[in-house]
Each structure stands twice: as structure tokens, then as C-alpha cells.
Tab-separated table of C-alpha atoms and ligand atoms in Angstrom:
chain	number	residue	atom	x	y	z
A	1	MET	CA	72.609	6.919	109.595
A	2	LYS	CA	75.272	9.329	110.637
A	3	PHE	CA	75.031	12.001	113.354
A	4	GLU	CA	73.879	15.051	111.406
A	5	THR	CA	70.936	12.939	109.791
A	6	ARG	CA	69.981	11.477	113.096
A	7	ALA	CA	70.215	14.820	114.935
A	8	ILE	CA	67.045	15.854	112.476
A	9	HIS	CA	65.254	12.659	112.179
A	10	ASP	CA	65.412	10.469	115.026
A	11	GLY	CA	62.679	10.472	117.380
A	12	GLN	CA	61.025	13.132	114.921
A	13	MET	CA	58.837	11.515	112.430
A	14	ALA	CA	56.263	13.416	110.974
A	15	ASP	CA	53.125	13.696	113.125
A	16	SER	CA	50.969	10.595	112.110
A	17	LYS	CA	47.582	12.476	112.605
A	18	THR	CA	48.370	15.333	110.410
A	19	GLY	CA	51.487	14.890	108.576
A	20	ALA	CA	52.961	17.841	110.395
A	21	VAL	CA	56.838	17.686	109.725
A	22	ILE	CA	57.828	19.045	112.896
A	23	ILE	CA	56.649	17.470	116.214
A	24	PRO	CA	53.936	19.534	117.765
A	25	ILE	CA	54.213	21.145	120.917
A	26	TYR	CA	51.924	18.916	122.833
A	27	GLN	CA	50.819	21.633	125.375
A	28	THR	CA	48.409	19.468	127.546
A	29	SER	CA	48.744	18.319	131.151
A	30	THR	CA	46.617	15.013	130.747
A	31	TYR	CA	45.084	12.774	128.147
A	32	ARG	CA	41.722	11.407	127.755
A	33	GLN	CA	41.493	7.516	128.442
A	34	GLU	CA	38.537	5.784	126.721
A	35	ALA	CA	38.214	3.481	129.640
A	36	ILE	CA	39.995	3.177	133.082
A	37	GLY	CA	43.576	2.424	132.012
A	38	LYS	CA	42.902	2.222	128.471
A	39	HIS	CA	44.929	5.101	126.947
A	40	ARG	CA	47.357	5.604	123.706
A	41	GLY	CA	50.600	5.488	125.994
A	42	TYR	CA	50.216	8.870	127.668
A	43	GLU	CA	48.218	9.629	130.914
A	44	TYR	CA	49.764	12.606	132.731
A	45	SER	CA	52.498	15.063	131.260
A	46	ARG	CA	54.879	14.338	134.317
A	47	THR	CA	54.875	10.795	133.547
A	48	GLY	CA	55.205	11.162	129.599
A	49	ASN	CA	54.343	13.806	127.033
A	50	PRO	CA	54.863	13.169	123.249
A	51	THR	CA	57.049	16.397	122.602
A	52	ARG	CA	59.382	15.244	125.352
A	53	THR	CA	59.381	11.769	124.074
A	54	ALA	CA	60.699	13.095	120.853
A	55	LEU	CA	63.464	14.876	122.793
A	56	GLU	CA	64.311	11.803	124.788
A	57	GLU	CA	64.599	9.493	121.785
A	58	ALA	CA	66.697	12.021	119.717
A	59	LEU	CA	69.279	12.388	122.687
A	60	ALA	CA	69.580	8.518	123.291
A	61	SER	CA	70.354	8.122	119.765
A	62	LEU	CA	72.941	10.891	119.377
A	63	GLU	CA	74.632	9.423	122.747
A	64	GLU	CA	74.471	6.115	121.387
A	65	GLY	CA	72.391	4.886	124.315
A	66	LYS	CA	69.174	3.155	124.322
A	67	TYR	CA	67.140	5.202	126.740
A	68	GLY	CA	66.967	9.195	127.199
A	69	LEU	CA	65.247	10.946	130.086
A	70	ALA	CA	64.649	14.664	129.765
A	71	PHE	CA	64.765	16.887	132.941
A	72	ALA	CA	63.817	20.520	134.185
A	73	SER	CA	67.710	21.428	134.264
A	74	GLY	CA	70.963	19.903	134.443
A	75	VAL	CA	71.052	20.119	138.095
A	76	ALA	CA	67.798	18.234	138.128
A	77	ALA	CA	69.406	15.620	135.899
A	78	THR	CA	72.474	15.568	138.066
A	79	ASN	CA	70.312	15.289	141.194
A	80	ALA	CA	68.230	12.367	139.970
A	81	VAL	CA	71.796	10.168	139.422
A	82	PHE	CA	72.727	11.327	142.968
A	83	SER	CA	69.495	10.179	144.093
A	84	LEU	CA	70.201	6.656	143.368
A	85	PHE	CA	72.156	6.336	146.542
A	86	GLU	CA	71.566	6.362	150.128
A	87	THR	CA	72.798	7.068	153.528
A	88	GLY	CA	76.350	5.480	153.954
A	89	ASP	CA	77.125	5.305	150.135
A	90	HIS	CA	80.261	7.299	148.909
A	91	ILE	CA	80.862	8.940	145.651
A	92	VAL	CA	84.097	9.803	144.159
A	93	ALA	CA	84.182	12.802	141.889
A	94	GLY	CA	86.653	14.564	139.762
A	95	ASP	CA	88.180	17.764	141.665
A	96	ASP	CA	87.407	20.118	138.636
A	97	MET	CA	83.469	20.414	137.974
A	98	TYR	CA	80.586	22.875	137.828
A	99	GLY	CA	80.290	24.559	141.091
A	100	GLY	CA	76.624	23.816	141.114
A	101	THR	CA	77.292	20.037	141.150
A	102	TYR	CA	79.713	20.376	143.966
A	103	ARG	CA	77.156	22.411	146.202
A	104	LEU	CA	74.575	19.875	145.498
A	105	LEU	CA	76.992	17.095	146.884
A	106	GLU	CA	78.655	19.259	149.623
A	107	ARG	CA	75.231	20.978	150.800
A	108	VAL	CA	72.491	18.582	150.110
A	109	PHE	CA	73.644	14.996	149.759
A	110	LYS	CA	76.164	15.123	152.460
A	111	LYS	CA	73.785	16.103	155.172
A	112	TRP	CA	71.642	13.132	153.985
A	113	GLY	CA	74.805	10.872	154.598
A	114	VAL	CA	75.932	10.285	151.059
A	115	SER	CA	79.639	11.539	151.129
A	116	THR	CA	82.105	12.483	148.314
A	117	SER	CA	85.903	12.358	148.027
A	118	TYR	CA	87.429	14.298	145.035
A	119	ALA	CA	89.901	12.799	142.747
A	120	ASP	CA	92.801	14.753	140.819
A	121	VAL	CA	91.300	14.781	137.503
A	122	ASP	CA	95.085	15.120	136.156
A	123	ASP	CA	95.954	11.739	137.776
A	124	LEU	CA	93.921	8.390	137.015
A	125	SER	CA	95.469	6.519	139.819
A	126	SER	CA	93.805	8.859	142.397
A	127	PHE	CA	90.539	7.708	141.344
A	128	LYS	CA	91.542	4.223	142.269
A	129	LYS	CA	92.935	5.306	145.449
A	130	ALA	CA	89.678	7.472	146.498
A	131	ILE	CA	87.580	4.297	146.181
A	132	ARG	CA	86.294	3.048	149.266
A	133	LYS	CA	84.301	-0.374	150.133
A	134	ASN	CA	81.140	1.846	149.978
A	135	THR	CA	81.850	3.769	146.888
A	136	LYS	CA	78.809	3.351	144.362
A	137	LEU	CA	79.529	5.972	141.891
A	138	ILE	CA	82.205	7.799	140.087
A	139	TRP	CA	81.284	11.176	138.594
A	140	ILE	CA	83.193	12.794	136.082
A	141	GLU	CA	82.784	15.976	133.654
A	142	THR	CA	85.297	16.089	130.663
A	143	PRO	CA	86.148	18.717	129.479
A	144	THR	CA	85.967	20.125	133.152
A	145	ASN	CA	84.340	23.286	134.104
A	146	PRO	CA	86.047	25.740	134.276
A	147	LEU	CA	89.755	24.504	133.651
A	148	LEU	CA	88.959	22.426	130.310
A	149	LYS	CA	90.843	19.566	131.845
A	150	ILE	CA	90.486	16.153	130.125
A	151	ILE	CA	89.872	12.875	131.885
A	152	ASP	CA	90.484	9.619	130.102
A	153	ILE	CA	86.973	8.056	130.068
A	154	GLU	CA	87.820	4.656	129.147
A	155	GLY	CA	90.690	4.794	131.959
A	156	VAL	CA	88.093	5.600	134.679
A	157	SER	CA	85.714	3.143	133.400
A	158	GLU	CA	88.029	0.279	133.624
A	159	ILE	CA	88.709	1.392	137.205
A	160	ALA	CA	84.964	1.677	137.995
A	161	HIS	CA	83.735	-1.576	136.480
A	162	LYS	CA	86.609	-3.541	138.320
A	163	HIS	CA	85.210	-2.430	141.556
A	164	ASP	CA	81.408	-2.691	140.473
A	165	ILE	CA	80.911	0.955	140.624
A	166	ILE	CA	78.675	3.118	138.230
A	167	LEU	CA	80.365	5.600	136.017
A	168	ALA	CA	78.512	8.622	135.235
A	169	VAL	CA	79.796	11.393	132.811
A	170	ASP	CA	78.600	14.997	132.308
A	171	ASN	CA	78.991	15.532	128.696
A	172	THR	CA	77.661	19.246	128.606
A	173	PHE	CA	81.007	20.973	127.455
A	174	ALA	CA	81.761	18.235	124.642
A	175	SER	CA	78.286	17.575	123.339
A	176	PRO	CA	77.511	14.332	121.878
A	177	TYR	CA	78.758	15.718	118.610
A	178	PHE	CA	82.333	15.435	119.763
A	179	GLN	CA	82.286	12.688	122.572
A	180	ARG	CA	79.950	9.878	123.291
A	181	PRO	CA	80.975	8.730	126.594
A	182	LEU	CA	78.816	5.447	126.643
A	183	LEU	CA	80.886	4.158	123.837
A	184	LEU	CA	84.020	4.533	126.036
A	185	GLY	CA	82.550	2.700	129.032
A	186	ALA	CA	80.455	4.983	130.736
A	187	ASP	CA	77.008	3.744	132.241
A	188	ILE	CA	75.281	7.374	132.600
A	189	VAL	CA	75.674	10.473	130.557
A	190	VAL	CA	74.226	13.498	131.793
A	191	HIS	CA	73.626	16.892	130.150
A	192	SER	CA	72.744	20.562	130.971
A	193	THR	CA	70.618	20.830	127.724
A	194	THR	CA	70.763	24.569	128.567
A	195	LYS	CA	74.041	24.651	126.888
A	196	TYR	CA	75.005	23.198	123.453
A	197	ILE	CA	71.977	20.991	122.811
A	198	ALA	CA	69.529	23.576	122.932
A	199	GLY	CA	72.244	26.085	121.801
A	200	HIS	CA	70.534	29.386	121.854
A	201	SER	CA	70.306	30.600	125.611
A	202	ASP	CA	66.873	30.489	125.776
A	203	ILE	CA	65.809	27.451	127.806
A	204	ILE	CA	67.012	25.567	131.116
A	205	GLY	CA	66.978	21.719	130.699
A	206	GLY	CA	68.996	18.561	131.523
A	207	ALA	CA	68.944	15.042	130.505
A	208	ILE	CA	70.112	11.546	131.277
A	209	ILE	CA	71.020	8.924	128.589
A	210	LEU	CA	71.771	5.470	129.342
A	211	LYS	CA	72.259	2.083	127.695
A	212	GLY	CA	71.372	-0.340	130.419
A	213	GLU	CA	67.553	-1.145	131.318
A	214	LYS	CA	67.980	-1.284	135.031
A	215	LEU	CA	69.491	2.000	135.592
A	216	TYR	CA	66.974	3.489	133.254
A	217	THR	CA	63.960	2.045	134.975
A	218	GLU	CA	65.393	3.320	138.359
A	219	LEU	CA	65.806	6.834	136.810
A	220	LYS	CA	62.739	7.023	135.205
A	221	TYR	CA	60.724	5.911	138.150
A	222	TYR	CA	62.636	8.920	139.828
A	223	GLN	CA	61.967	11.413	137.049
A	224	ASN	CA	58.178	10.748	137.502
A	225	THR	CA	58.430	10.518	141.338
A	226	ALA	CA	60.590	13.752	141.961
A	227	GLY	CA	58.845	15.377	138.841
A	228	ALA	CA	61.561	18.000	137.711
A	229	VAL	CA	60.510	17.373	134.263
A	230	PRO	CA	60.666	20.034	131.191
A	231	GLY	CA	57.586	21.483	129.890
A	232	PRO	CA	56.559	20.659	126.255
A	233	TRP	CA	57.592	24.109	125.043
A	234	ASP	CA	61.100	23.818	126.540
A	235	SER	CA	61.381	20.261	125.034
A	236	TRP	CA	60.494	21.572	121.551
A	237	LEU	CA	63.137	24.335	121.867
A	238	ALA	CA	65.758	21.878	122.924
A	239	LEU	CA	64.759	19.529	119.706
A	240	ARG	CA	64.754	22.634	117.502
A	241	GLY	CA	68.244	23.240	118.784
A	242	LEU	CA	69.244	19.751	118.468
A	243	LYS	CA	68.705	19.720	114.751
A	244	THR	CA	71.646	22.033	113.981
A	245	LEU	CA	74.025	20.719	116.779
A	246	ALA	CA	76.512	19.313	114.105
A	247	VAL	CA	76.867	22.571	112.107
A	248	ARG	CA	76.679	24.940	115.325
A	249	MET	CA	79.659	22.557	117.146
A	250	LYS	CA	82.104	22.606	114.119
A	251	ALA	CA	81.785	26.539	114.095
A	252	HIS	CA	82.338	26.898	117.914
A	253	ALA	CA	85.591	24.602	117.768
A	254	GLU	CA	86.921	26.369	114.735
A	255	ASN	CA	86.356	29.812	116.496
A	256	ALA	CA	87.737	28.487	119.892
A	257	LEU	CA	90.871	27.224	118.447
A	258	TYR	CA	91.437	30.460	116.644
A	259	LEU	CA	90.875	32.423	119.738
A	260	ALA	CA	92.964	29.937	121.981
A	261	LYS	CA	95.935	30.427	119.502
A	262	TYR	CA	95.603	34.145	119.548
A	263	LEU	CA	95.339	34.376	123.340
A	264	SER	CA	98.300	32.070	123.820
A	265	LYS	CA	100.680	34.544	122.038
A	266	HIS	CA	99.251	37.795	123.980
A	267	ASN	CA	101.581	39.445	126.416
A	268	LYS	CA	98.781	40.205	128.786
A	269	VAL	CA	97.573	36.666	129.104
A	270	GLU	CA	99.471	34.285	131.659
A	271	ASN	CA	98.201	30.876	130.438
A	272	VAL	CA	95.367	29.363	128.210
A	273	TYR	CA	93.270	26.444	129.084
A	274	TYR	CA	92.037	24.564	125.745
A	275	PRO	CA	92.302	21.005	124.997
A	276	GLY	CA	93.014	21.432	121.181
A	277	LEU	CA	96.065	23.480	121.720
A	278	ASP	CA	98.843	20.736	120.758
A	279	SER	CA	100.862	22.333	123.739
A	280	ALA	CA	98.059	21.405	126.377
A	281	SER	CA	99.141	18.926	128.792
A	282	ASN	CA	95.763	16.730	128.143
A	283	TYR	CA	95.857	17.037	124.429
A	284	ILE	CA	96.825	13.515	123.812
A	285	VAL	CA	93.880	12.172	125.781
A	286	ALA	CA	91.415	14.713	124.323
A	287	LYS	CA	92.468	13.519	120.680
A	288	LYS	CA	92.022	10.031	121.570
A	289	GLN	CA	88.376	10.173	123.056
A	290	MET	CA	86.898	13.379	121.318
A	291	SER	CA	86.540	14.192	117.591
A	292	GLY	CA	86.721	17.790	118.313
A	293	PHE	CA	87.630	20.133	120.948
A	294	SER	CA	84.433	22.188	121.541
A	295	GLY	CA	83.774	25.945	122.256
A	296	MET	CA	84.965	26.561	125.890
A	297	LEU	CA	88.379	28.064	126.984
A	298	SER	CA	89.742	29.590	129.886
A	299	PHE	CA	92.687	31.836	130.321
A	300	GLY	CA	94.514	33.568	133.191
A	301	LEU	CA	94.998	37.258	132.784
A	302	LYS	CA	98.252	38.652	133.858
A	303	GLY	CA	97.234	41.071	136.617
A	304	ASP	CA	94.879	41.208	139.731
A	305	ARG	CA	90.945	41.585	140.156
A	306	LEU	CA	90.998	45.280	138.899
A	307	ALA	CA	92.685	44.198	135.672
A	308	VAL	CA	89.943	41.766	135.275
A	309	ASP	CA	87.072	44.205	135.877
A	310	ARG	CA	88.788	46.609	133.381
A	311	PHE	CA	89.156	43.923	130.605
A	312	LEU	CA	85.582	42.870	130.981
A	313	ALA	CA	84.327	46.285	131.146
A	314	HIS	CA	85.464	47.230	127.630
A	315	LEU	CA	84.404	44.144	125.625
A	316	LYS	CA	81.477	44.691	123.218
A	317	LEU	CA	80.762	41.472	121.815
A	318	PHE	CA	81.388	39.239	124.570
A	319	THR	CA	78.594	39.372	127.113
A	320	LEU	CA	79.304	39.079	130.988
A	321	ALA	CA	76.981	36.237	131.886
A	322	GLU	CA	76.712	32.812	133.578
A	323	SER	CA	76.063	29.870	130.967
A	324	LEU	CA	77.633	28.794	127.843
A	325	GLY	CA	76.958	26.637	124.715
A	326	GLY	CA	74.805	29.380	122.881
A	327	VAL	CA	75.437	30.902	119.467
A	328	GLU	CA	76.508	34.217	120.998
A	329	SER	CA	80.017	34.521	122.899
A	330	LEU	CA	79.634	34.816	126.595
A	331	ILE	CA	82.492	35.461	129.209
A	332	SER	CA	82.444	34.827	132.880
A	333	TYR	CA	84.407	34.955	135.912
A	334	PRO	CA	84.281	31.549	137.728
A	335	ALA	CA	85.414	32.706	141.062
A	336	LEU	CA	82.490	34.808	141.587
A	337	MET	CA	80.140	33.390	139.154
A	338	THR	CA	79.908	29.721	138.635
A	339	HIS	CA	82.103	28.647	141.350
A	340	ALA	CA	81.147	31.038	144.033
A	341	SER	CA	79.469	28.371	146.070
A	342	MET	CA	83.129	26.932	146.417
A	343	PRO	CA	85.038	28.197	149.425
A	344	ARG	CA	87.783	30.515	148.425
A	345	LYS	CA	90.734	28.245	149.881
A	346	GLU	CA	89.098	25.082	148.008
A	347	ARG	CA	88.623	27.070	144.851
A	348	ILE	CA	92.323	28.194	144.788
A	349	LYS	CA	93.629	24.711	145.629
A	350	ARG	CA	91.868	23.514	142.616
A	351	GLY	CA	93.318	26.226	140.195
A	352	ILE	CA	90.215	28.444	139.774
A	353	THR	CA	92.260	31.557	140.718
A	354	ASP	CA	91.210	35.228	140.937
A	355	ASN	CA	92.576	36.054	137.541
A	356	LEU	CA	90.904	33.202	135.716
A	357	ILE	CA	88.458	34.030	132.868
A	358	ARG	CA	85.916	31.529	131.177
A	359	VAL	CA	84.929	32.079	127.741
A	360	SER	CA	82.021	30.411	125.809
A	361	VAL	CA	83.188	31.256	122.241
A	362	GLY	CA	80.092	31.537	119.959
A	363	ILE	CA	79.641	31.457	116.214
A	364	GLU	CA	80.060	35.054	115.427
A	365	ASN	CA	82.846	36.154	112.906
A	366	LYS	CA	85.929	34.913	114.440
A	367	SER	CA	87.991	37.954	113.544
A	368	ASP	CA	85.356	40.213	115.159
A	369	LEU	CA	85.523	38.089	118.309
A	370	LYS	CA	89.438	38.644	118.116
A	371	ASN	CA	89.364	42.262	117.548
A	372	ASP	CA	87.102	42.809	120.420
A	373	LEU	CA	89.275	41.064	122.678
A	374	ALA	CA	92.220	42.867	121.445
A	375	ASN	CA	90.574	46.317	122.163
A	376	SER	CA	89.852	45.222	125.732
A	377	PHE	CA	93.388	44.184	126.357
A	378	LYS	CA	94.336	47.562	125.870
A	379	TYR	CA	93.027	48.626	129.150
A	380	VAL	CA	94.215	45.996	131.181
B	401	P1T	O1	72.102	25.097	134.673
B	401	P1T	P1	71.605	23.756	134.602
B	401	P1T	O2	71.088	23.470	133.278
B	401	P1T	O3	71.085	23.180	135.847
B	401	P1T	O4	72.954	22.662	134.441
B	401	P1T	C1	74.015	22.550	135.382
B	401	P1T	C2	75.240	22.173	134.759
B	401	P1T	C3	75.669	20.862	134.897
B	401	P1T	N1	76.807	20.489	134.138
B	401	P1T	C4	77.753	21.322	133.781
B	401	P1T	C5	78.967	20.998	133.296
B	401	P1T	C6	77.418	22.858	133.896
B	401	P1T	O5	78.371	23.713	133.421
B	401	P1T	C7	76.185	23.197	134.417
B	401	P1T	C8	75.607	24.520	134.465
B	401	P1T	N2	76.920	25.478	134.085
B	401	P1T	C9	76.619	26.780	134.097
B	401	P1T	C10	75.526	27.538	134.214
B	401	P1T	C11	77.927	27.516	133.775
B	401	P1T	O6	77.937	28.792	133.558
B	401	P1T	O7	79.126	26.854	134.009
């Protein structure tokens, strides 16, 4: 079956007892056992819950994996992956990534003796150069947050596997509709399901999708042991969002390309970051590994922080907020929002400048969106 069909049906068969077409919200913490250890596959909802199972199976299918694991947040899923390692182990990560992932590596795992080196995401060979004898994981996001850089997944996978290193890809920005890293050589896919998967800015959630049984067994054990699982209500909302992922992603991408083109011609815009512009430095790789360019873009405003404030203050449709991937358009200021945990020097070095604005393009009418931006530019 094709993606659109699987998003609606996989893992989501009609309820065998009642015929309910939609998987119920199994709002229960525990399950009756007929005798000690004799149960129907569920004992306790931290370990497993049927609504969560449906979400895990649907995600595994859409990412072309064999196994899915749902978590209470994207960060909880990321934390589970990093927890595979121990003191003395080393991680190589791309140098453009969600600030919260950077914070987890630098403020939590570092003090436990798991160190990280950052590779230049624009230069494949820098991943190879960053590898040490004790490197166990390469971690990348693509497209990256917030600069929308594209990393060649197949290229990094070749480097990782030559050195017996696990490759994990955070696929949050692309969603499985536009990119399936497991088919490109990744061992682990991570999502913040808070974003495009759930799609309506109403839950916090995360997921890991895998193709190999060994990693699945380890991470499933960790999921139950550490316990950062989503409740059935949030699992159900993520599943409900998932059903329309394909139609939403097409609309997000169409609107984002339209706005990226508009912004690149605007005299108050210094530069635009959107992988779908054929002028983008990473367009060729993006075209090779993605079937569309998703709904995220960033741009540098000509001017200083005050100009940014004036621009943001006059927007009516775009809401100033963290997060992304919902049907409504959001706008954010990475320097003091998503990447506030990164020291300024480090942030500037990575290109997250004081005039950078990030846009999560929603699925409203694209002319309305453009007009809202056009009006605000008048005040810059
Ligand atoms: O917020 P949470 O569900 O825990 O997901 C963390 C996360 C993981 N990976 C990527 C690529 C992300 O962008 C995020 C969260 N990002 C935001 C909240 C944001 O506004 O960028």
C-alpha cells in the first residue's frame, strides 16, 4: 500500500470487540490477568497500551521500519537514544541542530562522561574527521533546525557503517512523507511527534523507529525502564494527526516554497534558507533524498534586533511561538527561543545570527500569509 493509505490504516484496524472504526483511547493504567502472568499482551500501561501500540505500528510503517516506540516528548526519544551509551563513549553530531538536543548533550550526557564533537554539516568529510576510536553514534538532523541545511544521509551512513558506528537521524523537519532515512542507511529515526506528525500544536510527543531487532530490544527495555511514555490520549491525538499527514505536508511545502520565493526577492531580507529554492546550496542533495522540501524556512532580516522586534510586533497571522509543524503558521526568533541554551559565541559561529527569523509555514491561504508578511515589512 502507498503512504496515504498506510497513514490511515496501518496499526489501526477496527476494534475487534466492538467494530469501532477508530482505535479507542484505552484510558487504563493496568490490565486484568486471568491468572498470574496470563494476560492478553498487556500488563501495565508504562510497558504497553493498545492506543500507543497503534501509533507505534503506524509510525514504523510510514518510516519503512520494523519497530516503533513512542515517547512522552521528542527530547525523551532523543534521551533514550543517547542512553544507549556509557562513560567513555563519544558521539559525533551535526553542528546545526535543535538547541534542546545540544543542551542534552552538553549539560547532561557530558557530565556522565559521554562526550560529543560537532561536525560541519556542510562538509561530509568533517564527519569522518570527527570520528574517534570510542565513537559509537553519529547524530544528525536534516533539514536542520534552524538553518534548514541538508545533510547527505547516504553519505553519512557510509562513513558511519565503515567504522561500525550507529547512525541516528532526527527526521522531525521532513516528516516521513518527504524523507525516509531508514531507506537511506540510517539505523535509528527519531521524531518530535509534537510537530508535523500530530500536526495541530496540541500535544508533546516523540518517537523512535528502527529496522533492527537488537537496537529495538535495547530501546524498548529503556522505554519501559525510564518510563517517559505518552498517555493514551496523546497517542490517540498523534494517530489522528497522522491520518492527514500526506495532505498537510503537500500544503505546507507548497506554501513554504511560495513564501521562500517571495522573501528572496524582498529588499528588507538579507538571505533566505529554504532547501527547495533551486538557488539553495543544498538543493541537489535535498532533491536526491527528499520527495518535497517541507514547510520550514528561515531568513535574515536586514537590520538589528529592534528591526526584528518591529517586524514581529505587526504580524497578525503568524504567531510568535516556539514549536512548528502545526496547521497554523508560527514564527520564532531562534537566538532567544529555540537556541537560547547555546552560548552566544557558539550560536553566532554556527550562523544563528541576531537577525535570524524562523518560520513554520502553516496551511492557511498563501496569499493571506504573504500579505501579513508584506504589511509587517513596512515597519522594519
Ligand atoms: O519538543 P519536543 O517534542 O521534546 O521535541 C524536541 C525536538 C527534537 N528534534 C527537533 C528537530 C526539534 O525541533 C525539537 C523541538 N523543537 C522545537 C520546540 C522548536 O521550536 O524548534
